Structures are given as C-alpha cells and as structure tokens.
Steps between C-alpha positions, in 0.01 A plus 500: 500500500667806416834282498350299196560608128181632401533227187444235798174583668346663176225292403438370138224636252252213599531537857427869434187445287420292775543724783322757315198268431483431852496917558230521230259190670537709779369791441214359325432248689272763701388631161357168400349455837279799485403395180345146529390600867305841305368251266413202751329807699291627254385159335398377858343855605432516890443869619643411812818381351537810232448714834787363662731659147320808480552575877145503582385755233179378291666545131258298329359789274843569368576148404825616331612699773398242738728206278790721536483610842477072569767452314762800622398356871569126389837630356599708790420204720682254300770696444557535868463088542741395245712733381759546794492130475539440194806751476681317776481209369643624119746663762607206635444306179783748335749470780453149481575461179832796487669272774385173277641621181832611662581228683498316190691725308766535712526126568536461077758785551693313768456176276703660178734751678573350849619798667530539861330840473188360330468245732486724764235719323303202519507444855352905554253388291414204739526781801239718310290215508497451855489861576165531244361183680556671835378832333189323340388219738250693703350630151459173391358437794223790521442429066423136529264560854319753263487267181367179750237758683400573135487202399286340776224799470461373125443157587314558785292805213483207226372236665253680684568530841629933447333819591179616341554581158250416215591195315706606212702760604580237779628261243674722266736630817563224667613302153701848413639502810613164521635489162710823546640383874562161420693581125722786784552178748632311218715768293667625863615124595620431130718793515602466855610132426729620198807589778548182694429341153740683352735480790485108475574508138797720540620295779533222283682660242743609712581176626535377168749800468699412771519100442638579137745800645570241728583229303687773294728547767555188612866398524525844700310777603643884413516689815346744274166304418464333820340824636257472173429114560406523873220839386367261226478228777323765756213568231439146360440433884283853537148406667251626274335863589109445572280759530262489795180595668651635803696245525235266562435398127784408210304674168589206290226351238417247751319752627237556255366149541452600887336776416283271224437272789380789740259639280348163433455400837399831616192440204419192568475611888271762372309283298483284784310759694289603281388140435431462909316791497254399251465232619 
C-alpha cells in the first residue's frame, strides 16, 4: 500500500464516523453488558448466583459494595468475552473498507486520466487484496467460529435448554448476546462483500473504457496505445478478489442468509428437544 497516494486509500468523513462508531460500540458493548446483567441480577436476587460475582464472599450487608463488586466482575468478564472480538472485527471491518474505497478511486482515476501508471496502481491494489485475504483468512476463520459458538450458547440460554442460571439474567444474556454477535456477523460480511463488489463494478467500467478507446482507434491502432488497450483489456477480464474463510468460504452477503439459516435450524433442533423431553 505504501505505493498508493495516500489521497487513494484515505477514507471519507462518513466512513470515518463510521469506523469510529464501530470503536465506540465496542468498548461499550461490555459496559452495557454489566449493566443490564447488574440489574437483571439484582431484580431476580439468588444468593447463589450473586456468589458466583462476588467470588464467594457474603457481601450482602454492604449492599453497595456488594452491587459494585457484581458489576466490576461482570465487566472484567465481559470485557474479556467480547472485546478482542469485537476489535478484530472493526479491524477487519477498516481494512475492508481502505481496500474498498481505493479500488474505487483509482478505477474513477483510471476512467478520467487513462494513464498507464494508474492502471498499474490499480492492479497493486488488487495484489494487496490477495495478500490481506491470505493475511486475514485464518482470522476470519477463528472470529466467525467464536461469533457461531456464541451464538449457539444464546439460543441454546434463551430457549431454555443452557446452564443453571436464574431466569432473568438467563434471558437478558442470551438476547444481548445474540443481538451483539449476530449485528458483528452481519456488519463483517457487508464490509467484506464491498471488494469483489467493487471489483465487479470497476470491471465493467473498464470495459466500457476500452470498447469506446477502441472504437476510438479504430481505422488503426497507435503502437503507442496498443500497450494501454491490451492493460484495460487485462482488468475488464480481472476475476474478482473474494475474501475467504480459509479458503473454504467466499465472505460474500450470500453468506449471511447461511448463517440466518443455521441459527434457525440449530433453534428449531433445540426446540425440538426440548419438546421430546417433555414429553
């Protein structure tokens, strides 16, 4: 990237209030946890439960010191659960989008100045893809086994087959959790899906460019543009650059209807059970 113009890959003011947000709703994301799980705790009081935060010391005369102690536990813990994921996915969300944006830059760039040199600019920018996609694939990888692992102990918390937890608290994490893992899935597959869309888009511009320089030249073709013509010909024709899951997985948005489909079977499975078992 460092052969880019910095004008290029630097984002816009949106995507930066964006990328920040995302920064922000991580970091409080464990915040507002420990919050509604203090409160949930408290309104559904089971000494066992509070003895779990408190690390087995009876509190319960100090009911101040006992609220904060629960919550400074709930936050640690939280913190520890979300946060490094969380911050790899903005991670990955912000590279994402930097290879996004310049990719289409440089494809308007090519479109108005059609200079050899830009055009090759373009194509490191399609080798920095593939070299973050080799970079990032096992990442992806680990982030969505952690997000689906996540996302299966809520359902399994929420409909009422989880560990033993007093009713409220149970409900409050597990729809927390579920809300917080599944808005991540989404937000890291949008983003992801931006290059090959973007890469498809430019493609088509660029054979647009070279049918009209084509038709431009064509009683004869300069020895001098020819070079120019057969690059313009070599990126309309570019497969688009899809990030993977190890290679096992395009990240397009088709895959956020699998992972829609997942969860739903995996509840209904679960709902399944608990219907035999009542029976």
């Amino acid at each position: 990237m460092k052969c880019v113009g910095c004008d290029v890959i630097a984002l816009s003011k949106k995507q930066k209030r964006t990328i920040n947000m995302l920064v922000v709703l991580a970091f409080s994301t464990p915040i507002i946890f420990a919050i509604a799980m203090s409160v949930a705790t408290f309104l559904d009081r089971r000494e066992r439960y509070v003895a779990f935060w408190t690390l087995r010391h009876s509190l319960r005369n100090y009911k101040i010191l006992e609220k904060l102690v629960v919550f400074l536990s709930m936050l640690n813990f939280y913190s520890i659960k979300f946060l490094p994921l969380l911050l790899s996915s903005v991670h990955y969300v912000f590279h994402c989008s930097e290879l996004s944006t310049a990719l289409r830059k440089q494809a308007k760039i090519i479109k108005t100045s059609n200079a050899t040199d830009e055009i090759q600019v373009y194509q490191i920018l399609i080798r920095c893809c593939k070299l973050f996609n080799e970079s990032a694939k096992v990442t992806i990888f680990l982030m969505l086994t952690m997000d689906f692992t996540e996302l299966y102990i809520a359902i399994r918390l929420l409909l009422g087959r989880g560990f033993s937890m007093t009713t409220t608290p149970k409900i409050v994490e597990s729809s927390f959790t579920f809300t917080c893992i599944y808005v991540s899935l989404i937000i890291v597959v949008s983003f992801a899906a931006k290059i090959p869309n973007t890469m498809e888009q430019t493609s088509a511009s660029f054979q647009e460019l070279y049918c009209s320089d084509l038709l431009k030249n064509k009683k004869e073709v300069l020895p001098q543009n020819f070079g120019h013509l057969m690059l313009l010909k070599a990126l309309s024709e570019l497969k688009s650059v899809h990030l993977t899951v190890w290679d096992m997985l395009k990240v397009d948005k088709s895959l956020i209807l699998s992972f829609t489909g997942c969860i739903l079977t995996f509840g209904i499975l679960i709902m399944q059970i608990k219907s035999d078992d009542s029976d």
